[in-house]
Amino acid sequence: MLIFNTKNDLSSYLSSLTDPLIGFVPTMGALHDGHLALLRKAKKQCSLVVCSIFVNHTQFDSKEDFNSYPNTLSSDITKLEKINCDLLYVPDVSDLYAIDEKAKHFNFNGLDPQMEAKFRKGHFDGVATIIEKFFNIIKPHKAYFGQKDLQQLLVVKQLTKQLNLPIEIVSVPTIREENGLAMSSRNKLLSPKHLETASMLYKSLEFCKANKGNFSITDLKNRIKTQFSEQLEVDLEYLEFVNSNSLQTISVFKENGDNAICIAAFVGRVRLIDNIIF
Ligand code: PAF
């Protein structure tokens, strides 16, 4: 695997190649099986796979969250080599941002006033700013995003459309721990006890899906809220029942697979998100 630290070296290498089909997997490192699923799919569909590792400060609304983001670069490199990733881009912040450069402002067509955008102010402006930069440097044919971050996935699709870029955004299903907890780099920050407790996010989503014919959405919401309020170390931030394409709130389930339930909660000091689509 070739490792590049600057956008100039990376893009001049890429332009020296003849007609590669480029698959791009952007990450913030602390790689887990969820990332490896993105990379495996990219390897299957593309002739050249580029992964990036960059903890993008402009998408964090809390310094504490940014500073505590796990950094496991040497084991990440081992994992990437094992999976035959072709190129890794690990830039320094100065390679991507000018001094004091802020995130650009975007409008995502109704996808961004709710959920993650509501609770993490400016988050998607930061994500879109860095993704636009990466797309301009790497010019991938396909880019891979996990369904775990459903709102991010839809925002990136919208961004690609707005910028009129010829990039296919490929969605990859969520990979889970044995207890159902969605894989996330933040899981590394959970104590063994909290790793177990955190499975209640997915269990709640599964409960709602299994009981969609038995209770109204309002009743399901209230039941889950009550369960969370009984757990001292868990703090439910939101539980939203939405259309899985528009993210607009729904009040009844549809039969067509367009239903999504999205959840965010703190387990101890660690903020986790998850969703289920059915
Ligand atoms: O999902 C992530 O890890 C980040 O939001 C991304 C897409 C790498 C942008 O920084």
PDB file of N, CA, C and O in Angstrom, residues 214-275:
ATOM      1  N   ASN A 214     -48.254  -3.419  16.220  1.00  0.00           N
ATOM      2  CA  ASN A 214     -48.927  -3.549  17.523  1.00  0.00           C
ATOM      3  C   ASN A 214     -49.160  -2.226  18.230  1.00  0.00           C
ATOM      4  O   ASN A 214     -50.063  -2.125  19.061  1.00  0.00           O
ATOM      5  N   PHE A 215     -48.311  -1.254  17.953  1.00  0.00           N
ATOM      6  CA  PHE A 215     -48.411   0.037  18.658  1.00  0.00           C
ATOM      7  C   PHE A 215     -48.312   1.183  17.662  1.00  0.00           C
ATOM      8  O   PHE A 215     -47.725   1.025  16.583  1.00  0.00           O
ATOM      9  N   SER A 216     -48.830   2.327  18.057  1.00  0.00           N
ATOM     10  CA  SER A 216     -48.655   3.517  17.216  1.00  0.00           C
ATOM     11  C   SER A 216     -47.220   4.027  17.394  1.00  0.00           C
ATOM     12  O   SER A 216     -46.530   3.666  18.362  1.00  0.00           O
ATOM     13  N   ILE A 217     -46.801   4.901  16.497  1.00  0.00           N
ATOM     14  CA  ILE A 217     -45.456   5.480  16.608  1.00  0.00           C
ATOM     15  C   ILE A 217     -45.316   6.250  17.926  1.00  0.00           C
ATOM     16  O   ILE A 217     -44.311   6.137  18.622  1.00  0.00           O
ATOM     17  N   THR A 218     -46.364   6.979  18.293  1.00  0.00           N
ATOM     18  CA  THR A 218     -46.307   7.728  19.560  1.00  0.00           C
ATOM     19  C   THR A 218     -46.112   6.780  20.741  1.00  0.00           C
ATOM     20  O   THR A 218     -45.275   7.027  21.627  1.00  0.00           O
ATOM     21  N   ASP A 219     -46.837   5.654  20.747  1.00  0.00           N
ATOM     22  CA  ASP A 219     -46.693   4.700  21.855  1.00  0.00           C
ATOM     23  C   ASP A 219     -45.297   4.081  21.882  1.00  0.00           C
ATOM     24  O   ASP A 219     -44.694   3.926  22.953  1.00  0.00           O
ATOM     25  N   LEU A 220     -44.800   3.749  20.699  1.00  0.00           N
ATOM     26  CA  LEU A 220     -43.459   3.141  20.640  1.00  0.00           C
ATOM     27  C   LEU A 220     -42.429   4.121  21.190  1.00  0.00           C
ATOM     28  O   LEU A 220     -41.564   3.757  21.996  1.00  0.00           O
ATOM     29  N   LYS A 221     -42.569   5.390  20.768  1.00  0.00           N
ATOM     30  CA  LYS A 221     -41.630   6.422  21.226  1.00  0.00           C
ATOM     31  C   LYS A 221     -41.662   6.523  22.749  1.00  0.00           C
ATOM     32  O   LYS A 221     -40.619   6.550  23.413  1.00  0.00           O
ATOM     33  N   ASN A 222     -42.871   6.555  23.302  1.00  0.00           N
ATOM     34  CA  ASN A 222     -43.010   6.706  24.750  1.00  0.00           C
ATOM     35  C   ASN A 222     -42.428   5.517  25.503  1.00  0.00           C
ATOM     36  O   ASN A 222     -41.756   5.676  26.522  1.00  0.00           O
ATOM     37  N   ARG A 223     -42.668   4.309  24.964  1.00  0.00           N
ATOM     38  CA  ARG A 223     -42.118   3.115  25.623  1.00  0.00           C
ATOM     39  C   ARG A 223     -40.592   3.171  25.671  1.00  0.00           C
ATOM     40  O   ARG A 223     -39.972   2.897  26.701  1.00  0.00           O
ATOM     41  N   ILE A 224     -39.986   3.525  24.534  1.00  0.00           N
ATOM     42  CA  ILE A 224     -38.508   3.559  24.486  1.00  0.00           C
ATOM     43  C   ILE A 224     -37.976   4.672  25.397  1.00  0.00           C
ATOM     44  O   ILE A 224     -37.005   4.466  26.137  1.00  0.00           O
ATOM     45  N   LYS A 225     -38.656   5.807  25.379  1.00  0.00           N
ATOM     46  CA  LYS A 225     -38.206   6.912  26.245  1.00  0.00           C
ATOM     47  C   LYS A 225     -38.233   6.474  27.702  1.00  0.00           C
ATOM     48  O   LYS A 225     -37.324   6.781  28.480  1.00  0.00           O
ATOM     49  N   THR A 226     -39.300   5.760  28.083  1.00  0.00           N
ATOM     50  CA  THR A 226     -39.401   5.287  29.466  1.00  0.00           C
ATOM     51  C   THR A 226     -38.261   4.331  29.787  1.00  0.00           C
ATOM     52  O   THR A 226     -37.593   4.457  30.824  1.00  0.00           O
ATOM     53  N   GLN A 227     -37.995   3.371  28.866  1.00  0.00           N
ATOM     54  CA  GLN A 227     -36.889   2.424  29.113  1.00  0.00           C
ATOM     55  C   GLN A 227     -35.573   3.163  29.325  1.00  0.00           C
ATOM     56  O   GLN A 227     -34.797   2.834  30.215  1.00  0.00           O
ATOM     57  N   PHE A 228     -35.303   4.163  28.484  1.00  0.00           N
ATOM     58  CA  PHE A 228     -34.043   4.899  28.607  1.00  0.00           C
ATOM     59  C   PHE A 228     -33.995   5.696  29.909  1.00  0.00           C
ATOM     60  O   PHE A 228     -32.946   5.789  30.540  1.00  0.00           O
ATOM     61  N   SER A 229     -35.142   6.251  30.301  1.00  0.00           N
ATOM     62  CA  SER A 229     -35.115   7.090  31.511  1.00  0.00           C
ATOM     63  C   SER A 229     -34.857   6.243  32.765  1.00  0.00           C
ATOM     64  O   SER A 229     -34.426   6.743  33.794  1.00  0.00           O
ATOM     65  N   GLU A 230     -35.091   4.930  32.635  1.00  0.00           N
ATOM     66  CA  GLU A 230     -34.837   4.050  33.790  1.00  0.00           C
ATOM     67  C   GLU A 230     -33.371   3.656  33.923  1.00  0.00           C
ATOM     68  O   GLU A 230     -32.957   3.049  34.895  1.00  0.00           O
ATOM     69  N   GLN A 231     -32.573   3.961  32.889  1.00  0.00           N
ATOM     70  CA  GLN A 231     -31.141   3.608  32.912  1.00  0.00           C
ATOM     71  C   GLN A 231     -30.336   4.833  33.301  1.00  0.00           C
ATOM     72  O   GLN A 231     -30.251   5.789  32.514  1.00  0.00           O
ATOM     73  N   LEU A 232     -29.706   4.772  34.471  1.00  0.00           N
ATOM     74  CA  LEU A 232     -29.023   5.953  34.996  1.00  0.00           C
ATOM     75  C   LEU A 232     -27.899   6.472  34.111  1.00  0.00           C
ATOM     76  O   LEU A 232     -27.712   7.670  33.956  1.00  0.00           O
ATOM     77  N   GLU A 233     -27.132   5.550  33.538  1.00  0.00           N
ATOM     78  CA  GLU A 233     -25.925   5.996  32.809  1.00  0.00           C
ATOM     79  C   GLU A 233     -26.177   6.233  31.329  1.00  0.00           C
ATOM     80  O   GLU A 233     -25.238   6.403  30.556  1.00  0.00           O
ATOM     81  N   VAL A 234     -27.449   6.216  30.948  1.00  0.00           N
ATOM     82  CA  VAL A 234     -27.775   6.385  29.530  1.00  0.00           C
ATOM     83  C   VAL A 234     -28.685   7.597  29.378  1.00  0.00           C
ATOM     84  O   VAL A 234     -29.610   7.785  30.159  1.00  0.00           O
ATOM     85  N   ASP A 235     -28.388   8.394  28.366  1.00  0.00           N
ATOM     86  CA  ASP A 235     -29.168   9.612  28.163  1.00  0.00           C
ATOM     87  C   ASP A 235     -29.632   9.653  26.702  1.00  0.00           C
ATOM     88  O   ASP A 235     -28.812   9.802  25.792  1.00  0.00           O
ATOM     89  N   LEU A 236     -30.920   9.486  26.497  1.00  0.00           N
ATOM     90  CA  LEU A 236     -31.441   9.478  25.129  1.00  0.00           C
ATOM     91  C   LEU A 236     -31.463  10.906  24.588  1.00  0.00           C
ATOM     92  O   LEU A 236     -32.027  11.798  25.220  1.00  0.00           O
ATOM     93  N   GLU A 237     -30.855  11.129  23.446  1.00  0.00           N
ATOM     94  CA  GLU A 237     -30.850  12.491  22.878  1.00  0.00           C
ATOM     95  C   GLU A 237     -32.017  12.652  21.905  1.00  0.00           C
ATOM     96  O   GLU A 237     -32.762  13.601  21.969  1.00  0.00           O
ATOM     97  N   TYR A 238     -32.153  11.721  20.975  1.00  0.00           N
ATOM     98  CA  TYR A 238     -33.345  11.749  20.121  1.00  0.00           C
ATOM     99  C   TYR A 238     -33.711  10.349  19.654  1.00  0.00           C
ATOM    100  O   TYR A 238     -32.870   9.436  19.641  1.00  0.00           O
ATOM    101  N   LEU A 239     -34.968  10.196  19.332  1.00  0.00           N
ATOM    102  CA  LEU A 239     -35.487   8.965  18.734  1.00  0.00           C
ATOM    103  C   LEU A 239     -36.487   9.451  17.703  1.00  0.00           C
ATOM    104  O   LEU A 239     -37.518  10.026  18.063  1.00  0.00           O
ATOM    105  N   GLU A 240     -36.160   9.311  16.428  1.00  0.00           N
ATOM    106  CA  GLU A 240     -37.013   9.886  15.380  1.00  0.00           C
ATOM    107  C   GLU A 240     -37.472   8.807  14.420  1.00  0.00           C
ATOM    108  O   GLU A 240     -36.683   7.952  13.996  1.00  0.00           O
ATOM    109  N   PHE A 241     -38.745   8.864  14.083  1.00  0.00           N
ATOM    110  CA  PHE A 241     -39.335   7.969  13.097  1.00  0.00           C
ATOM    111  C   PHE A 241     -39.474   8.796  11.815  1.00  0.00           C
ATOM    112  O   PHE A 241     -40.212   9.791  11.811  1.00  0.00           O
ATOM    113  N   VAL A 242     -38.761   8.393  10.777  1.00  0.00           N
ATOM    114  CA  VAL A 242     -38.683   9.258   9.584  1.00  0.00           C
ATOM    115  C   VAL A 242     -38.786   8.445   8.299  1.00  0.00           C
ATOM    116  O   VAL A 242     -38.641   7.221   8.306  1.00  0.00           O
ATOM    117  N   ASN A 243     -38.996   9.171   7.202  1.00  0.00           N
ATOM    118  CA  ASN A 243     -38.895   8.565   5.883  1.00  0.00           C
ATOM    119  C   ASN A 243     -37.398   8.376   5.589  1.00  0.00           C
ATOM    120  O   ASN A 243     -36.614   9.306   5.770  1.00  0.00           O
ATOM    121  N   SER A 244     -37.013   7.173   5.126  1.00  0.00           N
ATOM    122  CA  SER A 244     -35.583   6.866   5.019  1.00  0.00           C
ATOM    123  C   SER A 244     -34.892   7.593   3.862  1.00  0.00           C
ATOM    124  O   SER A 244     -33.668   7.549   3.764  1.00  0.00           O
ATOM    125  N   ASN A 245     -35.647   8.249   3.001  1.00  0.00           N
ATOM    126  CA  ASN A 245     -35.006   9.015   1.916  1.00  0.00           C
ATOM    127  C   ASN A 245     -34.988  10.505   2.196  1.00  0.00           C
ATOM    128  O   ASN A 245     -34.001  11.187   1.942  1.00  0.00           O
ATOM    129  N   SER A 246     -36.125  11.016   2.750  1.00  0.00           N
ATOM    130  CA  SER A 246     -36.225  12.470   2.951  1.00  0.00           C
ATOM    131  C   SER A 246     -35.880  12.876   4.382  1.00  0.00           C
ATOM    132  O   SER A 246     -35.649  14.044   4.650  1.00  0.00           O
ATOM    133  N   LEU A 247     -35.907  11.914   5.279  1.00  0.00           N
ATOM    134  CA  LEU A 247     -35.725  12.135   6.729  1.00  0.00           C
ATOM    135  C   LEU A 247     -36.831  12.991   7.341  1.00  0.00           C
ATOM    136  O   LEU A 247     -36.673  13.510   8.458  1.00  0.00           O
ATOM    137  N   GLN A 248     -37.945  13.131   6.627  1.00  0.00           N
ATOM    138  CA  GLN A 248     -39.075  13.861   7.211  1.00  0.00           C
ATOM    139  C   GLN A 248     -39.804  12.931   8.195  1.00  0.00           C
ATOM    140  O   GLN A 248     -39.909  11.711   7.957  1.00  0.00           O
ATOM    141  N   THR A 249     -40.294  13.532   9.271  1.00  0.00           N
ATOM    142  CA  THR A 249     -40.969  12.756  10.319  1.00  0.00           C
ATOM    143  C   THR A 249     -42.190  12.028   9.754  1.00  0.00           C
ATOM    144  O   THR A 249     -42.926  12.595   8.953  1.00  0.00           O
ATOM    145  N   ILE A 250     -42.394  10.799  10.181  1.00  0.00           N
ATOM    146  CA  ILE A 250     -43.610  10.076   9.786  1.00  0.00           C
ATOM    147  C   ILE A 250     -44.474   9.860  11.029  1.00  0.00           C
ATOM    148  O   ILE A 250     -43.958   9.767  12.143  1.00  0.00           O
ATOM    149  N   SER A 251     -45.787   9.782  10.815  1.00  0.00           N
ATOM    150  CA  SER A 251     -46.653   9.504  11.975  1.00  0.00           C
ATOM    151  C   SER A 251     -47.273   8.114  11.882  1.00  0.00           C
ATOM    152  O   SER A 251     -47.778   7.588  12.873  1.00  0.00           O
ATOM    153  N   VAL A 252     -47.192   7.518  10.675  1.00  0.00           N
ATOM    154  CA  VAL A 252     -47.597   6.099  10.529  1.00  0.00           C
ATOM    155  C   VAL A 252     -46.560   5.407   9.648  1.00  0.00           C
ATOM    156  O   VAL A 252     -45.932   6.051   8.801  1.00  0.00           O
ATOM    157  N   PHE A 253     -46.414   4.087   9.858  1.00  0.00           N
ATOM    158  CA  PHE A 253     -45.445   3.342   9.047  1.00  0.00           C
ATOM    159  C   PHE A 253     -46.000   3.097   7.650  1.00  0.00           C
ATOM    160  O   PHE A 253     -47.189   2.850   7.477  1.00  0.00           O
ATOM    161  N   LYS A 254     -45.109   3.117   6.656  1.00  0.00           N
ATOM    162  CA  LYS A 254     -45.487   2.735   5.288  1.00  0.00           C
ATOM    163  C   LYS A 254     -45.096   1.270   5.096  1.00  0.00           C
ATOM    164  O   LYS A 254     -44.267   0.738   5.829  1.00  0.00           O
ATOM    165  N   GLU A 255     -45.674   0.654   4.069  1.00  0.00           N
ATOM    166  CA  GLU A 255     -45.387  -0.763   3.828  1.00  0.00           C
ATOM    167  C   GLU A 255     -44.147  -0.969   2.951  1.00  0.00           C
ATOM    168  O   GLU A 255     -43.701  -2.073   2.744  1.00  0.00           O
ATOM    169  N   ASN A 256     -43.602   0.145   2.411  1.00  0.00           N
ATOM    170  CA  ASN A 256     -42.681  -0.004   1.286  1.00  0.00           C
ATOM    171  C   ASN A 256     -41.183   0.017   1.599  1.00  0.00           C
ATOM    172  O   ASN A 256     -40.372   0.185   0.712  1.00  0.00           O
ATOM    173  N   GLY A 257     -40.804  -0.162   2.861  1.00  0.00           N
ATOM    174  CA  GLY A 257     -39.369  -0.147   3.168  1.00  0.00           C
ATOM    175  C   GLY A 257     -38.776   1.248   3.275  1.00  0.00           C
ATOM    176  O   GLY A 257     -37.568   1.400   3.333  1.00  0.00           O
ATOM    177  N   ASP A 258     -39.611   2.257   3.295  1.00  0.00           N
ATOM    178  CA  ASP A 258     -39.107   3.629   3.402  1.00  0.00           C
ATOM    179  C   ASP A 258     -39.088   4.143   4.842  1.00  0.00           C
ATOM    180  O   ASP A 258     -38.892   5.323   5.075  1.00  0.00           O
ATOM    181  N   ASN A 259     -39.356   3.250   5.805  1.00  0.00           N
ATOM    182  CA  ASN A 259     -39.375   3.701   7.202  1.00  0.00           C
ATOM    183  C   ASN A 259     -37.966   3.622   7.786  1.00  0.00           C
ATOM    184  O   ASN A 259     -37.260   2.644   7.547  1.00  0.00           O
ATOM    185  N   ALA A 260     -37.597   4.643   8.546  1.00  0.00           N
ATOM    186  CA  ALA A 260     -36.332   4.560   9.285  1.00  0.00           C
ATOM    187  C   ALA A 260     -36.582   5.056  10.704  1.00  0.00           C
ATOM    188  O   ALA A 260     -37.374   5.988  10.912  1.00  0.00           O
ATOM    189  N   ILE A 261     -35.929   4.393  11.639  1.00  0.00           N
ATOM    190  CA  ILE A 261     -35.947   4.905  13.016  1.00  0.00           C
ATOM    191  C   ILE A 261     -34.496   5.225  13.362  1.00  0.00           C
ATOM    192  O   ILE A 261     -33.608   4.394  13.167  1.00  0.00           O
ATOM    193  N   CYS A 262     -34.281   6.449  13.809  1.00  0.00           N
ATOM    194  CA  CYS A 262     -32.914   6.915  14.083  1.00  0.00           C
ATOM    195  C   CYS A 262     -32.819   7.272  15.564  1.00  0.00           C
ATOM    196  O   CYS A 262     -33.742   7.875  16.122  1.00  0.00           O
ATOM    197  N   ILE A 263     -31.705   6.904  16.145  1.00  0.00           N
ATOM    198  CA  ILE A 263     -31.544   7.120  17.592  1.00  0.00           C
ATOM    199  C   ILE A 263     -30.153   7.684  17.886  1.00  0.00           C
ATOM    200  O   ILE A 263     -29.190   7.362  17.179  1.00  0.00           O
ATOM    201  N   ALA A 264     -30.077   8.542  18.901  1.00  0.00           N
ATOM    202  CA  ALA A 264     -28.784   9.003  19.411  1.00  0.00           C
ATOM    203  C   ALA A 264     -28.879   9.013  20.925  1.00  0.00           C
ATOM    204  O   ALA A 264     -29.898   9.449  21.484  1.00  0.00           O
ATOM    205  N   ALA A 265     -27.841   8.524  21.578  1.00  0.00           N
ATOM    206  CA  ALA A 265     -27.854   8.508  23.044  1.00  0.00           C
ATOM    207  C   ALA A 265     -26.428   8.558  23.568  1.00  0.00           C
ATOM    208  O   ALA A 265     -25.494   8.113  22.893  1.00  0.00           O
ATOM    209  N   PHE A 266     -26.289   9.126  24.752  1.00  0.00           N
ATOM    210  CA  PHE A 266     -25.017   9.062  25.459  1.00  0.00           C
ATOM    211  C   PHE A 266     -25.034   7.826  26.338  1.00  0.00           C
ATOM    212  O   PHE A 266     -26.006   7.595  27.077  1.00  0.00           O
ATOM    213  N   VAL A 267     -23.976   7.037  26.256  1.00  0.00           N
ATOM    214  CA  VAL A 267     -23.789   5.946  27.214  1.00  0.00           C
ATOM    215  C   VAL A 267     -22.551   6.354  27.998  1.00  0.00           C
ATOM    216  O   VAL A 267     -21.449   6.423  27.425  1.00  0.00           O
ATOM    217  N   GLY A 268     -22.733   6.711  29.269  1.00  0.00           N
ATOM    218  CA  GLY A 268     -21.650   7.400  29.983  1.00  0.00           C
ATOM    219  C   GLY A 268     -21.408   8.722  29.263  1.00  0.00           C
ATOM    220  O   GLY A 268     -22.343   9.465  28.965  1.00  0.00           O
ATOM    221  N   ARG A 269     -20.146   8.968  28.895  1.00  0.00           N
ATOM    222  CA  ARG A 269     -19.835  10.228  28.194  1.00  0.00           C
ATOM    223  C   ARG A 269     -19.722  10.042  26.684  1.00  0.00           C
ATOM    224  O   ARG A 269     -19.338  10.945  25.957  1.00  0.00           O
ATOM    225  N   VAL A 270     -20.026   8.827  26.224  1.00  0.00           N
ATOM    226  CA  VAL A 270     -19.818   8.521  24.804  1.00  0.00           C
ATOM    227  C   VAL A 270     -21.134   8.616  24.046  1.00  0.00           C
ATOM    228  O   VAL A 270     -22.124   7.982  24.401  1.00  0.00           O
ATOM    229  N   ARG A 271     -21.111   9.420  22.981  1.00  0.00           N
ATOM    230  CA  ARG A 271     -22.335   9.616  22.198  1.00  0.00           C
ATOM    231  C   ARG A 271     -22.371   8.604  21.057  1.00  0.00           C
ATOM    232  O   ARG A 271     -21.428   8.494  20.273  1.00  0.00           O
ATOM    233  N   LEU A 272     -23.489   7.873  20.979  1.00  0.00           N
ATOM    234  CA  LEU A 272     -23.624   6.831  19.956  1.00  0.00           C
ATOM    235  C   LEU A 272     -24.855   7.103  19.116  1.00  0.00           C
ATOM    236  O   LEU A 272     -25.852   7.633  19.623  1.00  0.00           O
ATOM    237  N   ILE A 273     -24.800   6.719  17.840  1.00  0.00           N
ATOM    238  CA  ILE A 273     -26.005   6.813  17.004  1.00  0.00           C
ATOM    239  C   ILE A 273     -26.230   5.475  16.307  1.00  0.00           C
ATOM    240  O   ILE A 273     -25.314   4.676  16.160  1.00  0.00           O
ATOM    241  N   ASP A 274     -27.467   5.271  15.898  1.00  0.00           N
ATOM    242  CA  ASP A 274     -27.801   4.043  15.171  1.00  0.00           C
ATOM    243  C   ASP A 274     -29.107   4.280  14.431  1.00  0.00           C
ATOM    244  O   ASP A 274     -29.808   5.297  14.673  1.00  0.00           O
ATOM    245  N   ASN A 275     -29.447   3.372  13.543  1.00  0.00           N
ATOM    246  CA  ASN A 275     -30.755   3.463  12.864  1.00  0.00           C
ATOM    247  C   ASN A 275     -31.103   2.109  12.306  1.00  0.00           C
ATOM    248  O   ASN A 275     -30.256   1.210  12.193  1.00  0.00           O
TER     249      ASN A 275
END
